[in-house]
């Protein structure tokens, strides 16, 4: 897509200005002089004005009509390129300001800077050609200049600090270190430019290291090719990023996959979870196409699953499609729980989980952090006191058996294929043998916490939670699980309260927190030994 004329023109002028500044910078480090430094320092405002014009042009183009996602991405990243170029202009001026403060110029070792600055200048020459051609190879080469700058920085840092031990001219060497730091930051700006160019080429905002991780994962699978399209799917709360990948194999056939990367332990847990489901209940989890580790991060390339999430079915599909998804889900869960049942008692420890999360809840909703209160002489225990008492009751009431659970059973982790009427699971890093009430309670509350206030939609949300409860209660009766409702109350209380840390609508969060409190008080009102008699008012709990 062609850039707006004003953006194209001013970006070209900005790069020409940087080329001139880099030439003056190189000339200074060849023959340091105040006059040479002033050539750059006195042009302080020009580069900034050019960036402002690029930014204004891009924003104006983005506000006209309804630009496509790829168009918005292009305009946003062209602005990012111009901003980083302006930053490089600032850094070149700062480097010269600090260089001029070095009284004994030999301590600066100016001749050492020429090679690395030439590399920076050469990288800048590639920006416009890479942008014009959406050339990811050129974009990568620009970003790789940062590694050269970093290596230079490490070498010169050791040199300057060694010199500090051998001379009393530490002030000059301190200023030399400031010069060195500004040059190092030029490498960071070049990487920012590289990431913006890659983002335009790929069609999604992408970090430099993430791009290499993706290419590495692709090379370790049958999926490959240079015709690569990356689209965002989700950002997990643990920091992992999930994207869809479209590319072509060597035969030219289109292949779709899911790329997930993040902190190594989290991704490793996801891989182990997928493998465990393949062994325990084949066909439910996606296939892993490739797995790669890079330092403290890792990445997975996973089979793309046909269909849509249960959340999509709930909010966007008609009643017939939603009912089909519910039937498939309930049938699948009942089968999993029946086939994986083992006779080991399970402790959900919902209250301990909630206690660990309350700091985050109070950070988002400080008004919830209240101790004991009294109304007309009637004392009401603080939430923390209720938690401690409920934790004691929970420890006395474990589940009579264990089943294999998902572990993070939110609506968007369940995929329904309407063609095959089949359920699949994703995001499996918490899968383990546990009380099935863990999954039931998380699923039910993930319905309620949806921040959709449309009346008919809230009715569907309530009915989805109610039918999940009905199915789970039927399973509990068949398995002679007499304390199901008691444990479910604790699980729901945990999920209602802890989920408020993700809900910024104060009224919606308050409704959830009050439900958690009600459930804890309900549990604590049950006489010991009578846990099996508790019946929850599910329709009232999930209605508004």
Coordinates of N, CA, C and O in Angstrom, one line a residue, residues 290-398:
X290 N 6.1 -28.3 16.3 CA 7.5 -28.0 16.6 C 7.7 -27.3 17.9 O 6.7 -26.6 18.4
X291 N 8.8 -27.4 18.5 CA 9.1 -26.8 19.8 C 10.6 -26.3 19.8 O 11.5 -27.1 19.4
X292 N 10.8 -25.1 20.2 CA 12.2 -24.6 20.3 C 12.4 -23.8 21.5 O 11.5 -23.1 22.0
X293 N 13.6 -23.8 22.1 CA 14.0 -23.0 23.2 C 15.1 -22.0 22.8 O 15.9 -22.3 21.9
X294 N 15.0 -20.8 23.3 CA 16.0 -19.7 23.1 C 16.2 -19.0 24.4 O 15.4 -18.1 24.8
X295 N 17.3 -19.4 25.1 CA 17.6 -18.7 26.3 C 16.5 -19.0 27.3 O 16.2 -20.2 27.6
X296 N 15.9 -18.0 27.9 CA 14.9 -18.1 28.9 C 13.5 -18.1 28.3 O 12.5 -18.1 29.0
X297 N 13.4 -18.1 27.0 CA 12.1 -18.2 26.3 C 12.0 -19.5 25.5 O 13.0 -20.2 25.2
X298 N 10.8 -19.8 25.1 CA 10.6 -20.9 24.2 C 9.3 -20.7 23.4 O 8.6 -19.7 23.6
X299 N 9.1 -21.6 22.4 CA 8.0 -21.4 21.5 C 7.5 -22.7 21.0 O 8.2 -23.7 20.9
X300 N 6.2 -22.7 20.7 CA 5.5 -23.9 20.2 C 4.9 -23.6 18.9 O 4.3 -22.4 18.7
X301 N 4.9 -24.5 17.9 CA 4.0 -24.4 16.8 C 3.0 -25.5 16.9 O 3.4 -26.7 17.0
X302 N 1.8 -25.2 16.9 CA 0.7 -26.1 17.3 C -0.3 -26.2 16.1 O -0.5 -25.2 15.4
X303 N -0.8 -27.4 15.9 CA -1.9 -27.6 14.9 C -3.0 -26.5 15.1 O -3.5 -26.3 16.2
X304 N -3.4 -26.0 14.0 CA -4.6 -25.1 14.0 C -5.9 -25.9 14.1 O -6.1 -26.8 13.3
X305 N -6.7 -25.6 15.0 CA -8.0 -26.3 15.2 C -9.1 -25.6 14.5 O -9.3 -24.4 14.5
X306 N -9.9 -26.5 13.8 CA -11.1 -25.9 13.1 C -12.1 -25.6 14.1 O -12.3 -26.2 15.2
X307 N -12.9 -24.6 13.8 CA -14.0 -24.2 14.7 C -13.8 -22.9 15.3 O -13.1 -22.0 14.9
X308 N -14.5 -22.7 16.5 CA -14.5 -21.4 17.2 C -14.6 -21.7 18.7 O -14.9 -22.8 19.1
X309 N -14.2 -20.7 19.5 CA -14.2 -20.9 20.9 C -15.7 -20.9 21.5 O -16.6 -20.4 20.8
X310 N -15.8 -21.5 22.6 CA -17.1 -21.6 23.3 C -17.6 -20.1 23.5 O -18.8 -19.9 23.5
X311 N -16.7 -19.2 23.9 CA -17.2 -17.8 24.1 C -17.8 -17.3 22.8 O -18.8 -16.6 22.9
X312 N -17.2 -17.6 21.7 CA -17.8 -17.1 20.4 C -19.2 -17.7 20.2 O -20.1 -17.0 19.8
X313 N -19.3 -19.0 20.5 CA -20.6 -19.7 20.4 C -21.6 -19.0 21.2 O -22.8 -18.8 20.8
X314 N -21.2 -18.7 22.5 CA -22.2 -18.1 23.4 C -22.6 -16.7 23.0 O -23.8 -16.3 23.1
X315 N -21.7 -15.9 22.5 CA -22.0 -14.5 22.2 C -22.4 -14.2 20.8 O -23.0 -13.1 20.5
X316 N -22.1 -15.1 19.9 CA -22.3 -14.7 18.4 C -23.1 -15.7 17.6 O -23.6 -15.4 16.6
X317 N -23.2 -17.0 18.1 CA -23.9 -18.0 17.3 C -25.4 -18.0 17.7 O -25.8 -17.5 18.8
X318 N -26.2 -18.7 16.9 CA -27.7 -18.8 17.2 C -27.9 -19.8 18.3 O -27.0 -20.6 18.7
X319 N -29.1 -20.0 18.8 CA -29.4 -20.9 19.9 C -29.2 -22.3 19.5 O -28.7 -23.1 20.3
X320 N -29.4 -22.7 18.2 CA -29.2 -24.1 17.8 C -27.7 -24.4 17.8 O -27.3 -25.5 18.3
X321 N -26.9 -23.5 17.4 CA -25.4 -23.7 17.4 C -24.9 -23.8 18.8 O -24.0 -24.6 19.1
X322 N -25.4 -22.9 19.7 CA -24.9 -22.9 21.1 C -25.3 -24.2 21.7 O -24.5 -24.8 22.5
X323 N -26.6 -24.7 21.5 CA -27.0 -25.9 22.1 C -26.2 -27.1 21.6 O -25.8 -28.0 22.4
X324 N -25.8 -27.1 20.4 CA -24.9 -28.2 19.8 C -23.6 -28.2 20.5 O -23.0 -29.2 20.9
X325 N -23.0 -27.0 20.7 CA -21.7 -26.8 21.4 C -21.8 -27.3 22.9 O -20.9 -28.0 23.4
X326 N -22.9 -27.0 23.5 CA -23.1 -27.4 24.9 C -23.2 -29.0 25.0 O -22.6 -29.6 25.9
X327 N -24.0 -29.6 24.1 CA -24.2 -31.0 24.1 C -22.8 -31.7 23.9 O -22.5 -32.7 24.6
X328 N -22.0 -31.2 23.0 CA -20.7 -31.8 22.7 C -19.8 -31.6 23.9 O -19.1 -32.5 24.3
X329 N -19.8 -30.4 24.5 CA -19.0 -30.2 25.7 C -19.4 -31.1 26.9 O -18.5 -31.7 27.5
X330 N -20.7 -31.2 27.2 CA -21.1 -32.0 28.3 C -20.8 -33.5 28.1 O -20.4 -34.2 29.0
X331 N -21.0 -33.9 26.8 CA -20.7 -35.3 26.5 C -19.2 -35.6 26.7 O -18.8 -36.7 27.2
X332 N -18.4 -34.7 26.2 CA -17.0 -34.9 26.3 C -16.5 -34.9 27.7 O -15.7 -35.7 28.1
X333 N -17.0 -33.9 28.5 CA -16.5 -33.9 29.9 C -16.9 -35.1 30.7 O -16.2 -35.7 31.5
X334 N -18.2 -35.5 30.5 CA -18.6 -36.7 31.2 C -17.8 -37.9 30.9 O -17.4 -38.7 31.7
X335 N -17.4 -38.1 29.6 CA -16.6 -39.2 29.1 C -15.2 -39.1 29.7 O -14.6 -40.1 30.2
X336 N -14.6 -37.9 29.7 CA -13.3 -37.7 30.3 C -13.3 -38.1 31.8 O -12.4 -38.8 32.2
X337 N -14.2 -37.5 32.5 CA -14.2 -37.7 33.9 C -14.5 -39.2 34.3 O -13.9 -39.7 35.2
X338 N -15.3 -39.9 33.5 CA -15.6 -41.3 33.7 C -14.3 -42.1 33.4 O -14.0 -43.0 34.2
X339 N -13.7 -41.9 32.3 CA -12.6 -42.7 31.9 C -11.3 -42.5 32.6 O -10.4 -43.3 32.7
X340 N -11.1 -41.2 33.2 CA -9.9 -40.9 33.9 C -10.0 -41.0 35.4 O -9.0 -40.7 36.1
X341 N -11.2 -41.4 35.9 CA -11.4 -41.5 37.4 C -10.4 -42.4 38.0 O -10.2 -43.5 37.6
X342 N -9.7 -41.9 39.1 CA -8.9 -42.8 39.9 C -9.4 -42.6 41.4 O -10.0 -41.5 41.7
X343 N -9.1 -43.5 42.2 CA -9.7 -43.5 43.6 C -8.9 -42.7 44.6 O -9.1 -42.8 45.8
X344 N -8.0 -41.8 44.1 CA -7.2 -41.0 45.0 C -8.1 -39.7 45.4 O -8.5 -39.0 44.5
X345 N -8.3 -39.4 46.7 CA -9.0 -38.2 47.0 C -8.2 -37.0 46.5 O -7.0 -37.0 46.4
X346 N -9.0 -35.9 46.2 CA -8.4 -34.7 45.7 C -8.7 -33.5 46.5 O -9.9 -33.3 46.9
X347 N -7.7 -32.7 46.8 CA -7.9 -31.4 47.5 C -7.8 -30.3 46.5 O -6.7 -30.0 46.0
X348 N -8.9 -29.6 46.3 CA -8.9 -28.4 45.3 C -8.1 -27.3 45.9 O -7.5 -26.5 45.1
X349 N -8.2 -27.0 47.2 CA -7.5 -25.9 47.9 C -7.9 -24.6 47.3 O -7.0 -23.7 47.1
X350 N -9.2 -24.4 47.0 CA -9.7 -23.2 46.4 C -9.4 -22.0 47.3 O -9.1 -20.9 46.8
X351 N -9.6 -22.2 48.6 CA -9.4 -21.1 49.5 C -7.9 -20.6 49.6 O -7.6 -19.4 49.7
X352 N -7.0 -21.6 49.5 CA -5.6 -21.2 49.5 C -5.3 -20.5 48.2 O -4.5 -19.5 48.3
X353 N -5.8 -20.9 47.1 CA -5.6 -20.2 45.8 C -6.1 -18.8 45.9 O -5.4 -17.8 45.5
X354 N -7.3 -18.6 46.5 CA -7.9 -17.3 46.6 C -7.1 -16.4 47.5 O -6.8 -15.2 47.2
X355 N -6.6 -16.9 48.7 CA -5.8 -16.1 49.6 C -4.6 -15.6 48.9 O -4.2 -14.4 49.1
X356 N -4.0 -16.4 48.0 CA -2.7 -15.9 47.3 C -3.0 -14.8 46.3 O -2.1 -14.1 45.9
X357 N -4.3 -14.7 45.9 CA -4.6 -13.8 44.8 C -5.3 -12.5 45.3 O -5.5 -11.6 44.6
X358 N -5.6 -12.5 46.6 CA -6.3 -11.3 47.2 C -5.5 -10.1 47.1 O -6.1 -9.0 47.0
X359 N -4.2 -10.1 47.2 CA -3.4 -8.9 47.1 C -3.6 -8.2 45.8 O -3.8 -7.0 45.7
X360 N -3.7 -9.0 44.7 CA -3.9 -8.5 43.4 C -5.3 -8.0 43.3 O -5.6 -6.9 42.6
X361 N -6.3 -8.6 43.9 CA -7.7 -8.2 43.9 C -7.8 -6.8 44.6 O -8.4 -5.9 44.0
X362 N -7.2 -6.7 45.7 CA -7.2 -5.4 46.5 C -6.5 -4.3 45.8 O -6.8 -3.1 45.9
X363 N -5.5 -4.7 45.0 CA -4.7 -3.7 44.3 C -5.6 -3.0 43.2 O -5.5 -1.8 42.9
X364 N -6.5 -3.8 42.6 CA -7.4 -3.3 41.5 C -8.6 -2.7 42.2 O -9.1 -1.7 41.7
X365 N -9.1 -3.3 43.3 CA -10.3 -2.8 43.9 C -10.1 -2.7 45.4 O -10.5 -3.5 46.2
X366 N -9.4 -1.6 45.8 CA -9.0 -1.4 47.2 C -10.2 -1.3 48.1 O -10.1 -1.6 49.3
X367 N -11.4 -0.9 47.6 CA -12.6 -0.9 48.4 C -13.1 -2.2 48.9 O -13.9 -2.3 49.9
X368 N -12.6 -3.3 48.3 CA -13.0 -4.6 48.8 C -12.3 -5.0 50.1 O -12.6 -5.9 50.8
X369 N -11.2 -4.3 50.4 CA -10.3 -4.7 51.5 C -10.8 -4.0 52.8 O -10.4 -3.0 53.2
X370 N -11.8 -4.7 53.4 CA -12.4 -4.2 54.6 C -12.4 -5.3 55.6 O -12.6 -6.4 55.4
X371 N -12.2 -4.8 56.8 CA -12.2 -5.8 58.0 C -13.6 -6.0 58.5 O -14.6 -5.7 57.8
X372 N -13.7 -6.3 59.8 CA -15.0 -6.5 60.4 C -15.8 -5.2 60.5 O -15.2 -4.2 60.7
X373 N -17.0 -5.3 60.1 CA -17.9 -4.1 60.2 C -19.1 -4.4 61.0 O -19.5 -5.6 61.3
X374 N -19.8 -3.4 61.5 CA -21.0 -3.6 62.3 C -22.1 -2.7 61.8 O -21.9 -1.5 61.5
X375 N -23.3 -3.2 61.6 CA -24.5 -2.5 61.1 C -25.6 -2.7 62.1 O -26.1 -3.8 62.3
X376 N -25.9 -1.6 62.8 CA -27.0 -1.7 63.8 C -26.7 -2.8 64.9 O -27.5 -3.5 65.3
X377 N -25.4 -2.8 65.2 CA -25.0 -3.8 66.2 C -24.8 -5.2 65.7 O -24.3 -6.0 66.5
X378 N -25.0 -5.4 64.5 CA -24.8 -6.7 63.9 C -23.4 -6.8 63.3 O -23.1 -6.0 62.3
X379 N -22.5 -7.6 63.7 CA -21.2 -7.7 63.3 C -21.1 -8.6 62.0 O -21.7 -9.6 61.9
X380 N -20.3 -8.1 61.1 CA -20.0 -8.8 59.8 C -18.5 -9.1 59.7 O -17.8 -8.1 59.7
X381 N -18.2 -10.3 59.6 CA -16.7 -10.7 59.6 C -16.1 -10.1 58.3 O -16.7 -10.0 57.2
X382 N -14.8 -9.8 58.4 CA -14.0 -9.4 57.2 C -13.8 -10.5 56.3 O -13.9 -11.7 56.7
X383 N -13.6 -10.2 55.0 CA -13.4 -11.2 54.0 C -12.2 -12.1 54.3 O -12.3 -13.4 54.1
X384 N -11.2 -11.6 54.8 CA -10.0 -12.4 55.2 C -10.3 -13.4 56.2 O -9.9 -14.6 56.2
X385 N -11.1 -13.0 57.2 CA -11.5 -14.0 58.3 C -12.4 -15.1 57.7 O -12.3 -16.3 58.1
X386 N -13.3 -14.7 56.8 CA -14.1 -15.7 56.2 C -13.3 -16.7 55.4 O -13.5 -18.0 55.4
X387 N -12.3 -16.2 54.7 CA -11.4 -17.1 54.0 C -10.7 -18.1 54.9 O -10.6 -19.3 54.5
X388 N -10.2 -17.7 56.0 CA -9.4 -18.6 56.9 C -10.4 -19.7 57.4 O -10.0 -20.9 57.5
X389 N -11.6 -19.3 57.8 CA -12.5 -20.3 58.3 C -12.9 -21.2 57.2 O -13.1 -22.5 57.5
X390 N -13.2 -20.7 56.0 CA -13.6 -21.6 54.9 C -12.4 -22.6 54.5 O -12.7 -23.7 54.1
X391 N -11.2 -22.1 54.6 CA -10.1 -23.0 54.3 C -10.0 -24.2 55.2 O -9.7 -25.3 54.8
X392 N -10.3 -24.0 56.5 CA -10.4 -25.1 57.5 C -11.5 -26.1 57.1 O -11.2 -27.3 57.1
X393 N -12.7 -25.6 56.7 CA -13.8 -26.5 56.3 C -13.4 -27.2 55.1 O -13.8 -28.4 54.9
X394 N -12.8 -26.5 54.1 CA -12.4 -27.2 52.9 C -11.5 -28.3 53.1 O -11.6 -29.4 52.4
X395 N -10.5 -28.1 54.0 CA -9.5 -29.2 54.2 C -10.1 -30.5 54.8 O -9.6 -31.6 54.6
X396 N -11.3 -30.3 55.4 CA -12.0 -31.4 56.0 C -12.9 -32.1 55.0 O -13.5 -33.2 55.3
X397 N -13.0 -31.6 53.7 CA -14.0 -32.1 52.8 C -13.3 -32.3 51.4 O -13.6 -31.6 50.4
X398 N -12.4 -33.2 51.3 CA -11.8 -33.4 49.9 C -12.7 -34.1 49.0 O -13.7 -34.7 49.4

